[in-house]
Backbone as a ProteinNet text record, in pm:
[ID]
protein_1_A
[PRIMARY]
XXXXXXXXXXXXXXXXXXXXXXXXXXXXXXXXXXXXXXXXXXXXXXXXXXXXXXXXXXXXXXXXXXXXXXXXXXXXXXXXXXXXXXXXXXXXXXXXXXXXXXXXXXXXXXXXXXXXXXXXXXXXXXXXXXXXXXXXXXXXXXXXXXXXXXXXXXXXXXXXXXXXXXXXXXXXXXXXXXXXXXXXXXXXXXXXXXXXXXXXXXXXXXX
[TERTIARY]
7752.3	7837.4	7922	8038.5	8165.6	8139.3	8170.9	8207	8261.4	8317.9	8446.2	8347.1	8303.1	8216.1	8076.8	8044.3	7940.6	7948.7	8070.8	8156.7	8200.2	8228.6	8256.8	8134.4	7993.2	7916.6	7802.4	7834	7793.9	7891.5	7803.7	7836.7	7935.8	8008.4	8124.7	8081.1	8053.1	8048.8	8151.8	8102.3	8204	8292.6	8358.4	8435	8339.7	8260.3	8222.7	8114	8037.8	7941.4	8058.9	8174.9	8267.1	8285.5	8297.1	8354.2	8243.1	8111.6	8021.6	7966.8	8017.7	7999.6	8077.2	8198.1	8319.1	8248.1	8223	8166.7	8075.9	7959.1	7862.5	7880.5	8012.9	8052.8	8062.1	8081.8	8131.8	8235.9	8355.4	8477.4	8483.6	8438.6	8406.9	8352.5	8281.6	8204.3	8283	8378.5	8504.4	8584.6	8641.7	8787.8	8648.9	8553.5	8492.8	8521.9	8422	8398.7	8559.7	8652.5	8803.5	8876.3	8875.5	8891.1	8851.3	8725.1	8587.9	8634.5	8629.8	8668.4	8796	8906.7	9034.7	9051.2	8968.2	8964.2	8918.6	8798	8753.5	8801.8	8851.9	8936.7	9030.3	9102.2	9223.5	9196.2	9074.5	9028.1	9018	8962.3	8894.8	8993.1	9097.8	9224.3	9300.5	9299.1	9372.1	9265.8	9141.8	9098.3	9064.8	9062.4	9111.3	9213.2	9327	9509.4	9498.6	9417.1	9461.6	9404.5	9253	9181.6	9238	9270.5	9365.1	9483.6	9551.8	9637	9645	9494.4	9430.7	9440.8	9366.2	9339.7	9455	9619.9	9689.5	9747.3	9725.6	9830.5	9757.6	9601.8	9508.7	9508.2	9559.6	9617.5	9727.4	9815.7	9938.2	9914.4	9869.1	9809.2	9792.5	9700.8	9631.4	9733.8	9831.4	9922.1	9978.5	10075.4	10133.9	10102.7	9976.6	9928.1	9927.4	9827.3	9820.6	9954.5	10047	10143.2	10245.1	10215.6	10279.6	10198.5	10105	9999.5	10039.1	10059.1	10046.2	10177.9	10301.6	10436.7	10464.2	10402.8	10380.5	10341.9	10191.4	10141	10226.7	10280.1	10359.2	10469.3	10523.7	10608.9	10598.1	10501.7	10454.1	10371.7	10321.9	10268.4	10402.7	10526.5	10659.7	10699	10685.5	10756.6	10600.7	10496.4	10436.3	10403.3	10429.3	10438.4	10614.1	10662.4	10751.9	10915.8	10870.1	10968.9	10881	10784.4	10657.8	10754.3	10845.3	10922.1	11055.4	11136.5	11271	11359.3	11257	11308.7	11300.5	11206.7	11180.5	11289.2	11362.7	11421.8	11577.8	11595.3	11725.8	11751.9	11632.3	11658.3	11681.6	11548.6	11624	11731.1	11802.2	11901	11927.5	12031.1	12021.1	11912.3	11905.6	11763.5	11642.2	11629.1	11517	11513.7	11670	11670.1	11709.8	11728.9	11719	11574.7	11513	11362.6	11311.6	11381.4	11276.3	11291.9	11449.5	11509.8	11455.6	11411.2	11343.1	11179	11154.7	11018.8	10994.3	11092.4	11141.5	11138.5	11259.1	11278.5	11211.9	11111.5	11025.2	11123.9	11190.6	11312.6	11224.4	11304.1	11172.8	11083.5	11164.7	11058.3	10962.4	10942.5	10808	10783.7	10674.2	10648.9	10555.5	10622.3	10515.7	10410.9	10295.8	10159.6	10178.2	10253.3	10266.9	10383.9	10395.9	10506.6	10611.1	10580.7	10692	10720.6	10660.2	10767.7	10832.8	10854.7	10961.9	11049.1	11151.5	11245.3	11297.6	11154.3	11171.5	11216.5	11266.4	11255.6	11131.4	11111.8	10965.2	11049.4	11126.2	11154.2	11114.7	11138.7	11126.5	11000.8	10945.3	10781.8	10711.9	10785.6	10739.7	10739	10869.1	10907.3	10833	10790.9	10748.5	10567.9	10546.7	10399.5	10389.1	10511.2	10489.8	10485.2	10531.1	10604.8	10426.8	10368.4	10185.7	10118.4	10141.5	10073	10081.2	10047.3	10010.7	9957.2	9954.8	9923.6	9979.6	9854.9	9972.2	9954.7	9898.2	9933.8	10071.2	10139.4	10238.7	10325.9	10316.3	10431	10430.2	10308.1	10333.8	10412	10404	10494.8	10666.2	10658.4	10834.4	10844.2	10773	10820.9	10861.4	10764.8	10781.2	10890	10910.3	11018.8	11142.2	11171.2	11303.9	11351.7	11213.2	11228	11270.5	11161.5	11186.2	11328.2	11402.8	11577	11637	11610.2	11690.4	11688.1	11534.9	11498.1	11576	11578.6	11665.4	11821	11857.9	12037.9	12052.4	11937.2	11960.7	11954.6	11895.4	11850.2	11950.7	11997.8	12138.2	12267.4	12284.2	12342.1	12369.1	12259.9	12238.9	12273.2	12222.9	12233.3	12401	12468.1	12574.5	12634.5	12681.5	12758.4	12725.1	12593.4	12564.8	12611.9	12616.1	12602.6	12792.9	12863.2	12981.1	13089.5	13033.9	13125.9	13027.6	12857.7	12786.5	12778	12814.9	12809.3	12748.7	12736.9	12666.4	12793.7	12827.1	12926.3	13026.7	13080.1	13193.2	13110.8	12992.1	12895.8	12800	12806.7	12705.9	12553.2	12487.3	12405	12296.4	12230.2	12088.3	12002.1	11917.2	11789.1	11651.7	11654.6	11531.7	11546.7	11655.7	11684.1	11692.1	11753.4	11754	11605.6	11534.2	11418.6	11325.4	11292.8	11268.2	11262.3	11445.7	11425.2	11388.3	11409.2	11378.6	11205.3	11110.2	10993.4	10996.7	11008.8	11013.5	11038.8	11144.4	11191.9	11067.1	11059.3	10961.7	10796.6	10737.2	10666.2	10617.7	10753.7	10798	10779.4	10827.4	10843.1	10713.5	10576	10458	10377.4	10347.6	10256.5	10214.4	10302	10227.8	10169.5	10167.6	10122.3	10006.8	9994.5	9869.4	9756.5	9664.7	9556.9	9508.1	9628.5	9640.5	9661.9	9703.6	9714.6	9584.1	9490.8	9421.4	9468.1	9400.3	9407.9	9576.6	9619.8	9728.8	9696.2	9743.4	9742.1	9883.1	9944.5	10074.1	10043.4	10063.2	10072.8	10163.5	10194.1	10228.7	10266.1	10136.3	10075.8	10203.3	10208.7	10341.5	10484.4	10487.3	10645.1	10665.9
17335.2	17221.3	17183.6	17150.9	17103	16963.4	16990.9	16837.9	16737.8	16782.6	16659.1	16641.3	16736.5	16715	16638.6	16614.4	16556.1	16388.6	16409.4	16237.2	16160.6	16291.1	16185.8	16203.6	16277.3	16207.5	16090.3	15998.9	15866.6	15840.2	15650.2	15645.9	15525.9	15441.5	15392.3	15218.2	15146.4	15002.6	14965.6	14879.8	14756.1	14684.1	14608.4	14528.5	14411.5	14369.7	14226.2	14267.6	14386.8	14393.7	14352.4	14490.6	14475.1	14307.6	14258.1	14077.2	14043.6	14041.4	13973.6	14020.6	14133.1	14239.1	14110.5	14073.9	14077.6	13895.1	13843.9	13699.7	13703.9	13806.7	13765.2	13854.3	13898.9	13906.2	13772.9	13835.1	13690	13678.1	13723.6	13696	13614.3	13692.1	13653.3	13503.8	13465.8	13331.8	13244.3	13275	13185.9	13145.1	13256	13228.1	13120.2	13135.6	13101.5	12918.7	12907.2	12751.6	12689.1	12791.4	12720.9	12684.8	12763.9	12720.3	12590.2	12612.4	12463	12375.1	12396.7	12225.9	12203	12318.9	12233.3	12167.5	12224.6	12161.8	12027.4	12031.9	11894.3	11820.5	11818.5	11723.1	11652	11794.4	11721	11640.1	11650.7	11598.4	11444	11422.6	11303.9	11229.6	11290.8	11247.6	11170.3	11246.6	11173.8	11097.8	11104.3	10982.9	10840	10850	10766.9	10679.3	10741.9	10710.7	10649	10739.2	10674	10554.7	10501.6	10418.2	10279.4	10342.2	10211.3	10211	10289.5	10226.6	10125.7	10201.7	10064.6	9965	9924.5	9797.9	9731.7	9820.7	9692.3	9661.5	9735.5	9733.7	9590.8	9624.3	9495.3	9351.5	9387.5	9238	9177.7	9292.8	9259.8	9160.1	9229.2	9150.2	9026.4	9045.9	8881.2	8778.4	8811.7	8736.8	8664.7	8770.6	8734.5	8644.9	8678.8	8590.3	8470.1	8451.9	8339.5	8223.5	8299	8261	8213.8	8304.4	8276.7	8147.6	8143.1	8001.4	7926	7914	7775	7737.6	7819.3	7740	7708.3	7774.4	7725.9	7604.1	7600.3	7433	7345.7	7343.1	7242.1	7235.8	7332.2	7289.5	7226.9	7304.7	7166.8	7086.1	7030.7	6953.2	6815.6	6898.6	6782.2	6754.6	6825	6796.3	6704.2	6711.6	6595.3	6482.8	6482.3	6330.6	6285.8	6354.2	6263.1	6309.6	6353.1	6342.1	6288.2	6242.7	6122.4	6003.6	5969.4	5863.9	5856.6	5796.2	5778.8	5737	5619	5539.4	5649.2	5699.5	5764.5	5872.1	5969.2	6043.2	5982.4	5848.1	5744.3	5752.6	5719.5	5682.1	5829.5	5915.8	6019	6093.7	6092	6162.6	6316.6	6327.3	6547	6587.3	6477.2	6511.8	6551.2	6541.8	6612.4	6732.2	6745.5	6903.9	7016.5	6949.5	6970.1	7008.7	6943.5	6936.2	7041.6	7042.4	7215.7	7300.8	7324.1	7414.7	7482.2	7354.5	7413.8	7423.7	7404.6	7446.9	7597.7	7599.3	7737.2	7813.1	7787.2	7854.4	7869.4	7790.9	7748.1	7692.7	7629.5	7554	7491.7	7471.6	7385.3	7304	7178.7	7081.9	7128.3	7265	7308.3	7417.5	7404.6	7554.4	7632.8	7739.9	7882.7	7880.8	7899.2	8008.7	8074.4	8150.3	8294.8	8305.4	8326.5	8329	8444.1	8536.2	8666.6	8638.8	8501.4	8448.4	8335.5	8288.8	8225.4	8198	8116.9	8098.1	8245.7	8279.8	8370.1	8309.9	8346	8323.4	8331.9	8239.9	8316.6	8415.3	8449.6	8584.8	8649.4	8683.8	8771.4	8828.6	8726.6	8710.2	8817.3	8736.5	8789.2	8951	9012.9	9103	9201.1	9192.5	9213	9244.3	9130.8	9169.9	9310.8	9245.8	9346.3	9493.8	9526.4	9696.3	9753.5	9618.6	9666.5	9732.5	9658.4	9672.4	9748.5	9784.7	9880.3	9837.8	9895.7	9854.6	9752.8	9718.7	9568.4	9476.3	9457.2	9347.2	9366.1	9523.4	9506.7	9470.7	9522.2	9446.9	9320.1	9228.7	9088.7	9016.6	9064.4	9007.4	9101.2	9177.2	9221.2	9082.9	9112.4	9017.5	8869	8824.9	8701.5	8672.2	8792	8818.9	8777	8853.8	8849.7	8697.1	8618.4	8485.6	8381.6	8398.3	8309.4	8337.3	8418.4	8478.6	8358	8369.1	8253.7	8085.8	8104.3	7947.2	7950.7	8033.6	7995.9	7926.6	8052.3	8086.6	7924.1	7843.5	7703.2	7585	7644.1	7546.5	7506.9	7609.3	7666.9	7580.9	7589.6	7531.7	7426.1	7347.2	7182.9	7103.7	7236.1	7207.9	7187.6	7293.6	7317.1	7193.3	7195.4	7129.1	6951	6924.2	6779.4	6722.2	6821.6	6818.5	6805	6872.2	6839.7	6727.7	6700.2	6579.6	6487.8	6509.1	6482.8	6459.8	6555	6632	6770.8	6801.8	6937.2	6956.9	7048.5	7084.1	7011.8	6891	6786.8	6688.1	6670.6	6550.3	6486.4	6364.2	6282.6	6389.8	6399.1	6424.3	6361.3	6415.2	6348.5	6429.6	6369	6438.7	6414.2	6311.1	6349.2	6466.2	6498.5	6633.4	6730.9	6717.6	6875.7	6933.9	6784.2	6850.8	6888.5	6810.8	6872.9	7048.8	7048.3	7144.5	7271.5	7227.6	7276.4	7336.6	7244.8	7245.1	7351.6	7345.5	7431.6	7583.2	7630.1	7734.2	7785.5	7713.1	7779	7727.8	7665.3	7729.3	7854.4	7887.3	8009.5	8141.9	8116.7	8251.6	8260.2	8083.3	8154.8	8172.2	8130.5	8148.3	8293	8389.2	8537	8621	8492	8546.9	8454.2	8400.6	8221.4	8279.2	8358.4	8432.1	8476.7	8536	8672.2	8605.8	8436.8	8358	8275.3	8294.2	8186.2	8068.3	7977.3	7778.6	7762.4	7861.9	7814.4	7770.4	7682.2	7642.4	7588.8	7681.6	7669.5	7706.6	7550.1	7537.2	7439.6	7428.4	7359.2	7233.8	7143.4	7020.4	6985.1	7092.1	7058.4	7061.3	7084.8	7104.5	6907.3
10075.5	10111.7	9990.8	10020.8	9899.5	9878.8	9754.5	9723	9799.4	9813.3	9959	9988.2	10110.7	10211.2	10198.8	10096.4	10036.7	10021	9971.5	9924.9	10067	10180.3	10310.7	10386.2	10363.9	10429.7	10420.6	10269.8	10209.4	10270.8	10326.5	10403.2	10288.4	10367.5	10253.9	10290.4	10203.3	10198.2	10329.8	10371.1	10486.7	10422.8	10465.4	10375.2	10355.6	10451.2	10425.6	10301.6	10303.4	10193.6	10059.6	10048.8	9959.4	9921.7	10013.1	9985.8	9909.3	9981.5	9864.7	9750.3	9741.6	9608.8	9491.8	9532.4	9451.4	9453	9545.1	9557	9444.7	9447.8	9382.9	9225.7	9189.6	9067.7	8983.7	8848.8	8759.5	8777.4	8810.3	8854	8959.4	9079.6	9200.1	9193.9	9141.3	9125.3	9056.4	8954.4	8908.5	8952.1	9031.7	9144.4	9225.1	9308	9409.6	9346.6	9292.8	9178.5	9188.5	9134.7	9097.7	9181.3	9336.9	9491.4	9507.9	9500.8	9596.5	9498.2	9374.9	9315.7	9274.9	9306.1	9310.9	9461.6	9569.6	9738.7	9707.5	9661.9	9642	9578.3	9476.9	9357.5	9448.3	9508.5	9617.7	9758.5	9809.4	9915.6	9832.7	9720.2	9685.7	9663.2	9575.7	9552.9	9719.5	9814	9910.3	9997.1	10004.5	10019.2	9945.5	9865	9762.7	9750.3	9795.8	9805.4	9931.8	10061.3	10156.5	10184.4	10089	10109.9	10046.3	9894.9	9872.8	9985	10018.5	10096.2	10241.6	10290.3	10396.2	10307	10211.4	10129	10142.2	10048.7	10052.8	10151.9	10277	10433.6	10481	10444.3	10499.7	10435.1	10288.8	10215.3	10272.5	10305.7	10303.5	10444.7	10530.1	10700.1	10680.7	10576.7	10580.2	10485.7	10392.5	10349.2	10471.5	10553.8	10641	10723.6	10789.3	10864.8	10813.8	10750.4	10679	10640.6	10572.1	10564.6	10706.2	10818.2	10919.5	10988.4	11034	11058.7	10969	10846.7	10762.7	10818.7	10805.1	10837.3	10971.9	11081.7	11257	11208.2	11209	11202.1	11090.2	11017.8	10989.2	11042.5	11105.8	11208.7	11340.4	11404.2	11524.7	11458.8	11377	11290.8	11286.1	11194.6	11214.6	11353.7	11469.6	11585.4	11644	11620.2	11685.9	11602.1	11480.1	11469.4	11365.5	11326.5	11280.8	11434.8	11550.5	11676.1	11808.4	11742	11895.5	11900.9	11884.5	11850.7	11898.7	12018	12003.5	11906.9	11850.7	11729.7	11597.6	11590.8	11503.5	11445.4	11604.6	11587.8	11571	11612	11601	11461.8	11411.4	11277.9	11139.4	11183.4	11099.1	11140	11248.2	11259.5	11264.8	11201.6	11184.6	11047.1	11013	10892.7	10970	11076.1	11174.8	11164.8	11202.4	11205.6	11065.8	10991.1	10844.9	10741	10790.1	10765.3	10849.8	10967.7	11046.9	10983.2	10985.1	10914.6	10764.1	10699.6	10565.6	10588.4	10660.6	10686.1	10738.4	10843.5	10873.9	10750.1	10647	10561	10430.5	10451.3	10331.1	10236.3	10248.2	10099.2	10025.4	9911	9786	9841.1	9920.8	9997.8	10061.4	10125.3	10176.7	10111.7	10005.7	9966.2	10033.5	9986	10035.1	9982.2	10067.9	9989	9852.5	9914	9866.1	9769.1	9644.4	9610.7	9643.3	9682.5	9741	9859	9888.3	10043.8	10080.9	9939.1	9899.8	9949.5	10040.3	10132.1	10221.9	10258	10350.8	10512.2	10585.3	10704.7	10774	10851.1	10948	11004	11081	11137.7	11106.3	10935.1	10835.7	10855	10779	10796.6	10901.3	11009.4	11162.1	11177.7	11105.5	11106.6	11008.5	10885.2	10805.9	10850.7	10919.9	10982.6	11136.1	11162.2	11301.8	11251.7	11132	11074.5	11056.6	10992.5	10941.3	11054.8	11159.3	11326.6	11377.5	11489.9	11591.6	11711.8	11810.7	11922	12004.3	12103.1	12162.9	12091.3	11992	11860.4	11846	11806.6	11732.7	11832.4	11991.3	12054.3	12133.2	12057.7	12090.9	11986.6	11864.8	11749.7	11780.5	11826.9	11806.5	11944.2	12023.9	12171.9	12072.2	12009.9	11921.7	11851.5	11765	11703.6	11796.7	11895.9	12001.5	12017.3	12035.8	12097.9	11941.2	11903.9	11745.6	11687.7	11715.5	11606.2	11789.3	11887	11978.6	11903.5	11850.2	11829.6	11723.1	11618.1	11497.3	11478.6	11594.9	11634.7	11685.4	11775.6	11818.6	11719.6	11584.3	11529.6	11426.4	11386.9	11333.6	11379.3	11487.6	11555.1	11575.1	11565	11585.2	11440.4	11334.2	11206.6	11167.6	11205.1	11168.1	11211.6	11382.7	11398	11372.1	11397.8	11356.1	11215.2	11106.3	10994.7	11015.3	11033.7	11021.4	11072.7	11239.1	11273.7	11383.6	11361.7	11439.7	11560.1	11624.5	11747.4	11777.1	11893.3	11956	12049.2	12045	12163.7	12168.1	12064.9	12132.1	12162.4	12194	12302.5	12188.8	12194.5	12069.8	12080.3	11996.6	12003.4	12065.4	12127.3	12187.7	12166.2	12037	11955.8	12037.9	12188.5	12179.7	12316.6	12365.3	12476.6	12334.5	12236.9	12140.7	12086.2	12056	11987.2	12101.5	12232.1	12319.9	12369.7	12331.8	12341.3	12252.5	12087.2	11993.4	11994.2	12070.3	12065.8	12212	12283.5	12383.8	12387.2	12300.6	12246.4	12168.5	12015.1	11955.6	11985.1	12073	12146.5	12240.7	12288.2	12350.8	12275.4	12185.7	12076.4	11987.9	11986.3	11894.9	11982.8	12131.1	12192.1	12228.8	12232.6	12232.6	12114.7	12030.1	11886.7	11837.2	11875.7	11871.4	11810.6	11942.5	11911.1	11781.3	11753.9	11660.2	11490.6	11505.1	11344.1	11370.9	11246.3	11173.8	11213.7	11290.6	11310.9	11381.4	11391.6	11516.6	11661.1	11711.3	11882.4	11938.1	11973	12079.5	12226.7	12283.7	12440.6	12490.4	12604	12664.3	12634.4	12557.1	12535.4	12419.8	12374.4	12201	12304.6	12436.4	12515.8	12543.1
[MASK]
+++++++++++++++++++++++++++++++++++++++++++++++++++++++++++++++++++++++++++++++++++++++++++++++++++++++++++++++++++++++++++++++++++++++++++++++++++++++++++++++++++++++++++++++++++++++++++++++++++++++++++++++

């Protein structure tokens, strides 16, 4: 028998033996090690990243909120006791609606919580929380959103023109049909969001 013939009838390693030949080399065991713990390094690495990033999505939640409840209740807070009053609203005048307005806007006279929300709009606010959300959370705040930018555009309005020749439309003003309706509106626009803020209650009872 020839040589050849000798060499092709041993029989020839598999590949998978071959694989763990080369596995259970010292080479083999370096590359192996330098794989698994650059996998792992990088696994830990993005859970890590993604965990802080829950954290600050979940701060950020609870700013908002928070921040969004504190400026609701002082706003129906001002519409039930300093507009319980005909006289009341006789006497302050478009400063009624001046005072929403900066409560709205957080202006110096009402400060923020928070200092990065600083004469923010609640819209803003509103808006800013809905982007965190998901689900039908997130589309009870855009719904909120839609309604609250109406209450503004009215409030705006009352502001503007009272403030210039104290009138609405040409027609004396009548603050206790505006705030009426002022309260009606943004009731409208927090009640699908009530639930969802810390110590808020918008119903009916504030119309």
């Amino acid at each position: 028998m020839s040589v050849q013939e000798k060499n092709e009838s041993i029989p020839q390693p598999s590949s998978t033996s071959r694989l763990w030949a080369f596995l259970n080399s010292s080479f083999g065991l370096f590359v192996l090690s330098s794989v698994v713990l650059s996998f792992m390094t990088w696994a830990y690495t993005e859970v890590s990243h993604s965990i802080e990033q829950r954290k600050v999505t979940t701060e950020s939640i609870t700013k908002l909120k928070t921040e969004m409840s504190y400026r609701i209740r002082l706003i129906n807070d001002y519409f039930e006791s300093e507009c319980s009053e005909d006289s009341i609203l006789t006497e302050r005048g478009k400063k009624t609606f001046e005072d929403i307005r900066s409560i709205y806007r957080a202006e110096p006279t009402y400060q923020s919580i928070f200092p990065e929300n600083k004469q923010k709009d609640l819209h803003i606010l509103l808006w800013e929380l809905a982007a965190l959300l998901d689900g039908d959370e997130q589309k009870a705040f855009f719904v909120s959103f839609g309604s609250i930018l109406n209450f503004n555009a009215y409030l705006n309005r009352l502001n503007e023109q009272t403030a210039a020749d104290g009138s609405f439309y040409g027609k004396p003003v009548d603050f206790k049909k505006e705030v009426a309706e002022l309260k009606s509106k943004f009731s409208a626009a927090t009640r699908p969001i009530a639930n969802e803020l810390p110590g808020v209650v918008t119903s009916t009872t504030l119309i």
